[in-house]
Coordinates of C-alpha atoms (C1' of nucleotides) in Angstrom, one line a residue:
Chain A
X1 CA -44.8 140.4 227.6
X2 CA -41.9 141.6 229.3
X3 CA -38.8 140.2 227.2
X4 CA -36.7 143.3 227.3
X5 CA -37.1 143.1 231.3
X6 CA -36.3 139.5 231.4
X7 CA -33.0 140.0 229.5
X8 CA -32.2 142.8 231.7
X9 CA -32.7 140.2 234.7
X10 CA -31.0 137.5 233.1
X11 CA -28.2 140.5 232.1
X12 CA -28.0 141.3 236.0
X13 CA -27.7 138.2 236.9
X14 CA -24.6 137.2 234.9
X15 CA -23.1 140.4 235.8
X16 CA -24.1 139.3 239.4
X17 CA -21.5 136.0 239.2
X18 CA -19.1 138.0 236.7
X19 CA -18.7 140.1 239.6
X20 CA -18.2 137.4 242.2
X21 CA -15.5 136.2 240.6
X22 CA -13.6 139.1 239.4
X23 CA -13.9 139.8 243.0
X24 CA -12.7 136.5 244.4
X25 CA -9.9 136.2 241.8
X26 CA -8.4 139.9 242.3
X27 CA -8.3 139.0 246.2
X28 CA -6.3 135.7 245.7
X29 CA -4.1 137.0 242.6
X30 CA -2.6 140.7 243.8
X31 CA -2.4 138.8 247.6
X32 CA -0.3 135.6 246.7
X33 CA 0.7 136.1 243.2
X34 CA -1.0 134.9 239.6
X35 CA 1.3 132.1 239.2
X36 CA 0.9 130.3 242.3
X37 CA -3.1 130.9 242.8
X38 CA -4.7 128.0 240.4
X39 CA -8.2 128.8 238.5
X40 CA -9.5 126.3 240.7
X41 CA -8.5 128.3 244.1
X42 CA -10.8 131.1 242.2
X43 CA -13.6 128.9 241.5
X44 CA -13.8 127.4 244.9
X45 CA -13.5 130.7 246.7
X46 CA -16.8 131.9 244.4
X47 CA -18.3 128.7 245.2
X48 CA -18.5 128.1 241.3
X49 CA -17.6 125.3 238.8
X50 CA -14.3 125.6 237.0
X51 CA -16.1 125.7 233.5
X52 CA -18.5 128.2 234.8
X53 CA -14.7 130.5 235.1
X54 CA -14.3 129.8 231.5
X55 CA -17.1 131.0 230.5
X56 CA -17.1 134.4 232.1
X57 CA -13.5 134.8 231.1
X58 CA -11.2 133.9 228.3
X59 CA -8.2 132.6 230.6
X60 CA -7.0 133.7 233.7
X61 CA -4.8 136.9 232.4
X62 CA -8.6 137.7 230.8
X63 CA -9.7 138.7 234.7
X64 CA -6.6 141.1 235.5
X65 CA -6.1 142.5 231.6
X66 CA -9.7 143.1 231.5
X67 CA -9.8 145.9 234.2
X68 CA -7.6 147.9 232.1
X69 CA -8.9 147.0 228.8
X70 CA -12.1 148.0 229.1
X71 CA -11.3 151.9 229.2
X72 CA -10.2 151.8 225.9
X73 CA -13.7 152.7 224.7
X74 CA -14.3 155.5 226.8
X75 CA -10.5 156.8 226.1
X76 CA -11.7 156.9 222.1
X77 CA -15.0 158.3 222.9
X78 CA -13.7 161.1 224.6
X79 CA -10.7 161.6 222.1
X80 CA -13.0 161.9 219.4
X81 CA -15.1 164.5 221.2
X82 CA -12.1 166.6 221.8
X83 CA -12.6 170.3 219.8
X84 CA -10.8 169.6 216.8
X85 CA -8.4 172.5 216.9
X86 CA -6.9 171.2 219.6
X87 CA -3.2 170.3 219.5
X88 CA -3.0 166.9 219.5
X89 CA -0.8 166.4 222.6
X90 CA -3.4 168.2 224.5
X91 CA -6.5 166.3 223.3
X92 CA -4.2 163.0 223.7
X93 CA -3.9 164.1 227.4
X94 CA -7.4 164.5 228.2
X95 CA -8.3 161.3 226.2
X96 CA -6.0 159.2 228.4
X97 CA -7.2 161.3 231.5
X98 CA -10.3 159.8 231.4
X99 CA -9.7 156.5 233.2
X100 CA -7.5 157.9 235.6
X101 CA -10.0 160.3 237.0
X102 CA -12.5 157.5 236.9
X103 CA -9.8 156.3 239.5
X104 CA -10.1 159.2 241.3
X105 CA -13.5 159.5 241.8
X106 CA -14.1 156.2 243.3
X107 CA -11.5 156.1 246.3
X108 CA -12.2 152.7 247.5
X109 CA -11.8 151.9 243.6
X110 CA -8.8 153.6 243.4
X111 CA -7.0 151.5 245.7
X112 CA -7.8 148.1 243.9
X113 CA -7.3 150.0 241.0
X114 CA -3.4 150.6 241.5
X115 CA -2.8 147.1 243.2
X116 CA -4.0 145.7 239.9
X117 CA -1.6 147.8 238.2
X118 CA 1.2 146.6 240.1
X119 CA 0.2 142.9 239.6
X120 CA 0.2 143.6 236.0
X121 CA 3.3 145.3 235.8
X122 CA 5.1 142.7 238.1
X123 CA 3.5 139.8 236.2
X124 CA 5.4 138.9 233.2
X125 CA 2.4 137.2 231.7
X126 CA -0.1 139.8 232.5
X127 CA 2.5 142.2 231.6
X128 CA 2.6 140.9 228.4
X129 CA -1.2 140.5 227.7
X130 CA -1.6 144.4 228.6
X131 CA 0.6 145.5 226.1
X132 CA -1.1 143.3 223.7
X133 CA -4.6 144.9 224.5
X134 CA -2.5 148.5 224.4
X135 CA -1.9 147.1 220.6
X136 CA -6.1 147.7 219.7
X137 CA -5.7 150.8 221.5
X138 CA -3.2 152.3 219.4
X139 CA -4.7 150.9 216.4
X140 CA -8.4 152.8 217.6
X141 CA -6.5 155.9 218.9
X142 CA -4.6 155.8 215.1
X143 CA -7.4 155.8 213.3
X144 CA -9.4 158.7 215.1
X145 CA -6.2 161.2 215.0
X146 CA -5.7 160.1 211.0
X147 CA -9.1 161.3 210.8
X148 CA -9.0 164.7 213.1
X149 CA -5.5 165.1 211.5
X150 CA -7.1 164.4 207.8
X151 CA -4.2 161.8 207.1
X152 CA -3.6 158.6 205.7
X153 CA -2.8 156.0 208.5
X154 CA -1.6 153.8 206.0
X155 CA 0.7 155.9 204.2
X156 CA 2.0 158.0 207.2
X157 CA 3.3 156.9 210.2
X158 CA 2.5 159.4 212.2
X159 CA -1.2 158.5 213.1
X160 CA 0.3 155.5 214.7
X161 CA 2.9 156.7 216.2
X162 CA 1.7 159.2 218.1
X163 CA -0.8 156.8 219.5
X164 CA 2.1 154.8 220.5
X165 CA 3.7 158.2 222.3
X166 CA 0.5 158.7 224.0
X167 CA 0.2 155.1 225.7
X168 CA 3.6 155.2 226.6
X169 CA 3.0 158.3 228.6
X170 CA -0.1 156.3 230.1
X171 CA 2.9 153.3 230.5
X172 CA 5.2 156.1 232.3
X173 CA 2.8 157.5 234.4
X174 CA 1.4 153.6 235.7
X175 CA 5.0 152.5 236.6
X176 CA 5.4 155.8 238.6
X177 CA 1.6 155.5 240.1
X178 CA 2.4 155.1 244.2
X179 CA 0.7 153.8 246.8
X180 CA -0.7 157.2 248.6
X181 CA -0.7 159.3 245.7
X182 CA -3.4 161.6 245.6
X183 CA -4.9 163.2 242.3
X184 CA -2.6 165.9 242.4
X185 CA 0.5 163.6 241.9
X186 CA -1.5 161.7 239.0
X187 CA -1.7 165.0 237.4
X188 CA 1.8 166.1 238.3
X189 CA 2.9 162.7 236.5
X190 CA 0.7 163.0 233.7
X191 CA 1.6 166.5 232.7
X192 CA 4.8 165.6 232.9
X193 CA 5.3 162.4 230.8
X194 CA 2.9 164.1 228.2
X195 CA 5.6 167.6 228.1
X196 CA 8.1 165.1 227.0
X197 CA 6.4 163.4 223.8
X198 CA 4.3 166.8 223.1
X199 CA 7.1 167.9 221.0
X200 CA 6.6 165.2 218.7
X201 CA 3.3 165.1 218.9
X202 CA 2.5 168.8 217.6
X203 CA 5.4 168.8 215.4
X204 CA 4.3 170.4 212.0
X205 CA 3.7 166.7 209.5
X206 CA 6.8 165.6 208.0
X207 CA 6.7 166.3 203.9
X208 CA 5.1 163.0 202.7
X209 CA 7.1 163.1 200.0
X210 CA 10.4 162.5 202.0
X211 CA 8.9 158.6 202.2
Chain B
X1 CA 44.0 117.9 229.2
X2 CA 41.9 119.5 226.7
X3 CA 38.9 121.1 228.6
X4 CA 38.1 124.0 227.0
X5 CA 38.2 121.8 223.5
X6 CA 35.7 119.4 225.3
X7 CA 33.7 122.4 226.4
X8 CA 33.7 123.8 223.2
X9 CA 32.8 120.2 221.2
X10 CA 30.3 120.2 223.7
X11 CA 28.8 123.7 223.3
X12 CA 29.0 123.2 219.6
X13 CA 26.8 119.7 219.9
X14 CA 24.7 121.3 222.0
X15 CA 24.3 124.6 219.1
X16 CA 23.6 121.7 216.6
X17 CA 20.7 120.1 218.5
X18 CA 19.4 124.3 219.2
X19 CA 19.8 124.8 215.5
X20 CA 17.8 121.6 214.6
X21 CA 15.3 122.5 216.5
X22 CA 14.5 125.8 216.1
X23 CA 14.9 125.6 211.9
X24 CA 12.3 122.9 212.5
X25 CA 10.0 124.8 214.7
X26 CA 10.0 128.1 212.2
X27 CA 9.5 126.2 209.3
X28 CA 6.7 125.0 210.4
X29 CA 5.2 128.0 212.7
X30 CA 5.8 129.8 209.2
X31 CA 3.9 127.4 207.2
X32 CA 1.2 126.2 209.0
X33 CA 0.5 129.1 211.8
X34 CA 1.9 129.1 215.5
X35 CA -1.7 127.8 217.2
X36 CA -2.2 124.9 214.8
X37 CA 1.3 123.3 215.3
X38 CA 2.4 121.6 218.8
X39 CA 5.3 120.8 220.4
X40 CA 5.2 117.3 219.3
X41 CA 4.9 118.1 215.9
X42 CA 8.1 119.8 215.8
X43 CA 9.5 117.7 217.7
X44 CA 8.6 114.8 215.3
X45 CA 10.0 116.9 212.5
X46 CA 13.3 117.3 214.0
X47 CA 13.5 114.0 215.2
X48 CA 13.8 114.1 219.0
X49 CA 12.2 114.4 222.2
X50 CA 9.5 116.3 223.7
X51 CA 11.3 116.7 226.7
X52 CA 14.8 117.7 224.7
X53 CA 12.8 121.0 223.1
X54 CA 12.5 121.9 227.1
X55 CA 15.6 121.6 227.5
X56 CA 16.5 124.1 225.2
X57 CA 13.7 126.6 224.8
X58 CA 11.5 127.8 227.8
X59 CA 8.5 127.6 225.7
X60 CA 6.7 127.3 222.2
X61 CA 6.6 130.9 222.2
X62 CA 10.8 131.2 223.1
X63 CA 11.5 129.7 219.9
X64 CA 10.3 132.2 217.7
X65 CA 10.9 135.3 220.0
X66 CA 14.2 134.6 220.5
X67 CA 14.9 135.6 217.1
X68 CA 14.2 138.9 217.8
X69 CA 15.4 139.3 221.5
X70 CA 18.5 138.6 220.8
X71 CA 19.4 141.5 219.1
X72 CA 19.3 143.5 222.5
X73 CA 22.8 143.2 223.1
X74 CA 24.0 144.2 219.7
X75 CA 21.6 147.5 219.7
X76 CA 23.1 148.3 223.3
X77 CA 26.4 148.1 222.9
X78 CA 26.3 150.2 219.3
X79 CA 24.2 153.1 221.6
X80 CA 27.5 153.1 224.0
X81 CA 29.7 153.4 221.3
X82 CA 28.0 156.6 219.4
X83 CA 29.9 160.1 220.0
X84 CA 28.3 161.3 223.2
X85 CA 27.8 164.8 221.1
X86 CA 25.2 163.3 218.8
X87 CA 21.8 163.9 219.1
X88 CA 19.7 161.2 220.8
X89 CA 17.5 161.0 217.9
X90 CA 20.5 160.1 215.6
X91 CA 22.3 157.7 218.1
X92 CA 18.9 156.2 218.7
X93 CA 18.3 155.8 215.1
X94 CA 22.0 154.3 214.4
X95 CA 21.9 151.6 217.2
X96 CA 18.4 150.8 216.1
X97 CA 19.3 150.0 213.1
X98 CA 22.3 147.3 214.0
X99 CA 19.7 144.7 213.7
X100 CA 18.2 145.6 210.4
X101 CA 21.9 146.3 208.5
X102 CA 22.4 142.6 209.7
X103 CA 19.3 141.5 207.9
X104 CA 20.3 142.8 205.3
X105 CA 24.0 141.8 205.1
X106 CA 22.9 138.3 204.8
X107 CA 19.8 138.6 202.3
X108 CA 19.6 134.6 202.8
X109 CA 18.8 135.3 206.7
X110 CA 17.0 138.4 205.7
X111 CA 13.7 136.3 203.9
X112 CA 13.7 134.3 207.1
X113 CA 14.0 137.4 209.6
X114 CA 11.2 138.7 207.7
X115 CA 8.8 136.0 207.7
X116 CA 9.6 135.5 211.5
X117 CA 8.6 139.1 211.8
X118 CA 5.3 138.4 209.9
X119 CA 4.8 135.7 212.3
X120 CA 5.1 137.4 215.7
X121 CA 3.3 140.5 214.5
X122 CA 0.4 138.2 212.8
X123 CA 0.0 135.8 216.4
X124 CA -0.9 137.8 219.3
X125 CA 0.8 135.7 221.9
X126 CA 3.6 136.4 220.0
X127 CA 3.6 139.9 219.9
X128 CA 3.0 139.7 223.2
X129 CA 5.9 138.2 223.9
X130 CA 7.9 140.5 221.6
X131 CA 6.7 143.5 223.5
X132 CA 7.0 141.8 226.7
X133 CA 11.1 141.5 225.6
X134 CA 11.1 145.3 224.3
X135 CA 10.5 146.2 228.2
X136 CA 13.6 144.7 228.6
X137 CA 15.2 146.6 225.6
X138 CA 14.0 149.8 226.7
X139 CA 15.2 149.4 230.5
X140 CA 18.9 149.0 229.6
X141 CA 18.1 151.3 226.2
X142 CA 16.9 153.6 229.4
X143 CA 19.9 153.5 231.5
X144 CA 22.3 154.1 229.0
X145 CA 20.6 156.9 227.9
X146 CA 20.4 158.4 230.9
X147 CA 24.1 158.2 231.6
X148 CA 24.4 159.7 228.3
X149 CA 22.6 162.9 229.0
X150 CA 23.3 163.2 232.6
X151 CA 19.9 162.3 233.4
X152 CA 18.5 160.6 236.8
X153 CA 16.6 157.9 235.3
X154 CA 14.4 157.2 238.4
X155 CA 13.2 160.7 239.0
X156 CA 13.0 162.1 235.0
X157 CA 11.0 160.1 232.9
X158 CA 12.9 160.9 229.9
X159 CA 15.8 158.5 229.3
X160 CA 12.5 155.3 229.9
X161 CA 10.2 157.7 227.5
X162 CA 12.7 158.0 225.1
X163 CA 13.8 154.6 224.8
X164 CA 10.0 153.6 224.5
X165 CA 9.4 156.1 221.3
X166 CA 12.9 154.6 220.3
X167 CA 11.5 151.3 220.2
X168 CA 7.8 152.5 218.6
X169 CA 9.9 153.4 215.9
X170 CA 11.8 150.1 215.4
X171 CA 7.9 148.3 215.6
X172 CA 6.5 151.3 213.3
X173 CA 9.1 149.4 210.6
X174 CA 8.9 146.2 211.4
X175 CA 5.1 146.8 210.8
X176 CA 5.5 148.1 207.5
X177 CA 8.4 145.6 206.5
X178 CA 6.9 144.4 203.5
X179 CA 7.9 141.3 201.0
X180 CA 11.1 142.9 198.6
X181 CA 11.5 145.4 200.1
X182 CA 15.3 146.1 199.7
X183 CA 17.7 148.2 202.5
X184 CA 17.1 151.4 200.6
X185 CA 13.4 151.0 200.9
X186 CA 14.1 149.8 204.4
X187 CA 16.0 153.1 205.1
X188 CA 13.6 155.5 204.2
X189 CA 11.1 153.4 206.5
X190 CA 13.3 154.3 209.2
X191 CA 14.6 157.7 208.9
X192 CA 10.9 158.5 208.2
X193 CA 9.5 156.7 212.0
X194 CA 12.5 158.6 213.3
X195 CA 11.4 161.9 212.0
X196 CA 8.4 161.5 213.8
X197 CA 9.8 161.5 217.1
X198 CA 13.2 163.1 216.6
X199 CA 11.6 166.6 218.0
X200 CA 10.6 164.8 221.0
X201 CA 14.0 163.0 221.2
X202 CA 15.9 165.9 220.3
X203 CA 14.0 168.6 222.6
X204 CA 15.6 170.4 225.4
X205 CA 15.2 168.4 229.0
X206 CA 12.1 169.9 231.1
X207 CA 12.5 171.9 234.3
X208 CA 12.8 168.6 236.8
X209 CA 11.5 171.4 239.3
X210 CA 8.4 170.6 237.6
X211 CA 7.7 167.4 239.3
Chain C
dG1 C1' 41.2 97.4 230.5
dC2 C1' 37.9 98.5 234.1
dA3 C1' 35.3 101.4 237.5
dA4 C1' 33.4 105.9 238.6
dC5 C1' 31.9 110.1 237.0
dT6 C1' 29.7 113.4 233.9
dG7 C1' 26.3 115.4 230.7
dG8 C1' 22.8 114.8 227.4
dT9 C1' 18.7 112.1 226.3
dG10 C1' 14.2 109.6 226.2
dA11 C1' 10.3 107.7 228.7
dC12 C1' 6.9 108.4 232.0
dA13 C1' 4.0 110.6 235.2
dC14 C1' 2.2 114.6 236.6
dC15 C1' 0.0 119.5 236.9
dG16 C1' -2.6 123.4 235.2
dA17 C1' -4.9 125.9 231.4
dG18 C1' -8.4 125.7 228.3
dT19 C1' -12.3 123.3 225.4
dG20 C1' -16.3 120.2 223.8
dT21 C1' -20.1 117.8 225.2
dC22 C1' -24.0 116.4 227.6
dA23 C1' -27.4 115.9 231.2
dA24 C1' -29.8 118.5 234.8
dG25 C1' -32.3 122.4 236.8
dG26 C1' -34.8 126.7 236.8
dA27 C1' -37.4 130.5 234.8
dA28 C1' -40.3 132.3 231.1
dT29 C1' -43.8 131.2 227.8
dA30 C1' -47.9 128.8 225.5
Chain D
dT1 C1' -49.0 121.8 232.9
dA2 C1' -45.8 121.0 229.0
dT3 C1' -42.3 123.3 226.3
dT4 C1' -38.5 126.1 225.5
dC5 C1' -34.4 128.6 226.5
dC6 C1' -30.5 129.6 229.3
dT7 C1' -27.3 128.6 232.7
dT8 C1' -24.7 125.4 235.3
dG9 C1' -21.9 121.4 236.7
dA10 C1' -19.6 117.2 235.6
dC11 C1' -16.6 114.6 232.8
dA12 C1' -13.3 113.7 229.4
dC13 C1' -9.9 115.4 226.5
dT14 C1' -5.9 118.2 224.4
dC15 C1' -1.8 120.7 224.9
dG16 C1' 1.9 123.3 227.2
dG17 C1' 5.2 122.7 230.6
dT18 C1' 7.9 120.3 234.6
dG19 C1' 10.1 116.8 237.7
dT20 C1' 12.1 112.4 237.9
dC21 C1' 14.6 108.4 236.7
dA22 C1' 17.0 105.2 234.1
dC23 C1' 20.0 104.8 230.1
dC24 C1' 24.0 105.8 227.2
dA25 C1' 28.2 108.1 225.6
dG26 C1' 32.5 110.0 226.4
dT27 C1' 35.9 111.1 230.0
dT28 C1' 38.8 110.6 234.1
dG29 C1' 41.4 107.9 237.4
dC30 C1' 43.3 103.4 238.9

DNA sequence: GCAACTGGTGACACCGAGTGTCAAGGAATA
DNA sequence: TATTCCTTGACACTCGGTGTCACCAGTTGC
């Protein structure tokens, strides 16, 4: 009896063809564009059926979005492991860090990584879709500073809101990612966009009754 | 020769047809929910052509988002016209609020405004969409803010960064907008999401010779 | 009054995204 | 070897969206 192997195998091999065509369909999509590249281009350059795609991904933005997506879970993990005396602009910082080292640790990820930004921020669809996944983030990143911060998320605004500050530094700093910059320069931008929202960020909470 | 009457009778058919249409279309996106209705089912309820919604809204989606989008003008044009000694967080919260105080002024409009709000923040293409058109919003909030302050708008990321936590603020009420709630409640919603950021708005610029 | 022109409309065909269904194949199990 | 489970491909279908063409109304020019 070896069931927990088999699923494994049958878990590597889905991965196997997930792969394939992530592959093939980031090739044809940052290289021509996602409108004009049809699913079917995708499928035949994976050598796969068309239903097959649909399986593997929700709809064709799912492939791009998904990328970026997917670090919301290790953005949360490390935000809640943050010390919690730390200021929250500071432990918002290193939260959103995370995926961006992960960039920089894989180089020959990196680059793919920053062309898939660009297709997403030039795509008005994907564009769209991102800041729609963003939406879960801020929702995640709410509740875990309501709960560091010991407030109400559904009473004060500021749970949410700063959330919101902190992606939008992330936004900042993608739009201003260029090709050839190094990890310094990611820092350099981070640092910065974070030095602007900080303020509000660590502000003493407003007096609840005020609302 | 009586052109510009022509023009005009013309524009004005061409409104009534728009108007038809879309009063259709958000009743029953309202009612029913935006995935379970198509195209032809408004179409069938306003009494025209498939083709004919095409040639008046880009999509399914347009219809409802339009609502919102066009506000960008109005919220623009308000942000020129504040004293260029106020504090961005109190221009900011004054153009912002153009949109709402029309709501408002029209409380017949304002149930409708409301439950088209509901609608876009309830269907996540929607909000998609809706965020996709705050980029827009928060580019030309960006570059008049920049002019404002003196700022370079390519090279500091505050006039983009403050237009974003601008715009949090404006979806921070929206979110919140609940059913009878009147403009004094709708106030308070406001200057509170503004307090949150104001420090950040309302901080002095960082050394560019950090970046 | 009649012909040409214009702009809006409906009908139709078409494409691409996405889904439901079913039969076939391949690997693990009894 | 027979059975079961999972994946896949093939097919048909719905729906959003577009291009095209013929039709009709109102206008312009003779």
């Amino acid at each position: 009896m070896r069931s927990r192997a088999d699923s494994s195998l049958a878990e590597r091999k889905r991965q196997l063809v997930a792969d394939e065509l992530r592959d093939a369909a980031l090739m044809l999509l940052a290289t021509k564009g996602f409108d004009v590249v049809t699913v079917d281009d995708i499928v035949a350059a994976a050598g796969m059926s068309r239903r097959t795609f649909f399986r593997y991904f929700a709809s064709k933005e799912d492939v791009v979005v998904r990328f970026l997506a997917d670090m919301s879970v290790d953005v949360i993990t490390e935000l809640a492991a943050r010390p919690p005396a730390e200021p929250p602009s500071v432990a918002l910082r290193h939260a959103l860090w995370v995926p961006l080292a992960a960039c920089n640790d894989h180089p020959e990820h990196s680059e793919r990584a920053r062309v898939v930004v660009r297709l997403i921020l030039d795509t008005p669809a994907l564009h769209a879709r991102w800041l729609e996944s963003q939406i879960q983030w801020r929702a995640e990143l709410a509740t875990e500073l309501a709960s560091r911060c010991g407030l109400d998320p559904h009473t004060d605004p500021y749970p949410r809101m700063a959330a919101g500050m902190a992606l939008l530094a992330l936004d900042t700093v993608l739009q201003q990612w260029q090709p050839g910059d190094d990890e310094q320069r990611l820092t350099e931008l981070t640092d910065r966009a974070f030095a602007v929202v900080a303020p509000a960020l660590d502000a003493p909470t407003t007096s609840p009754d005020a609302g």
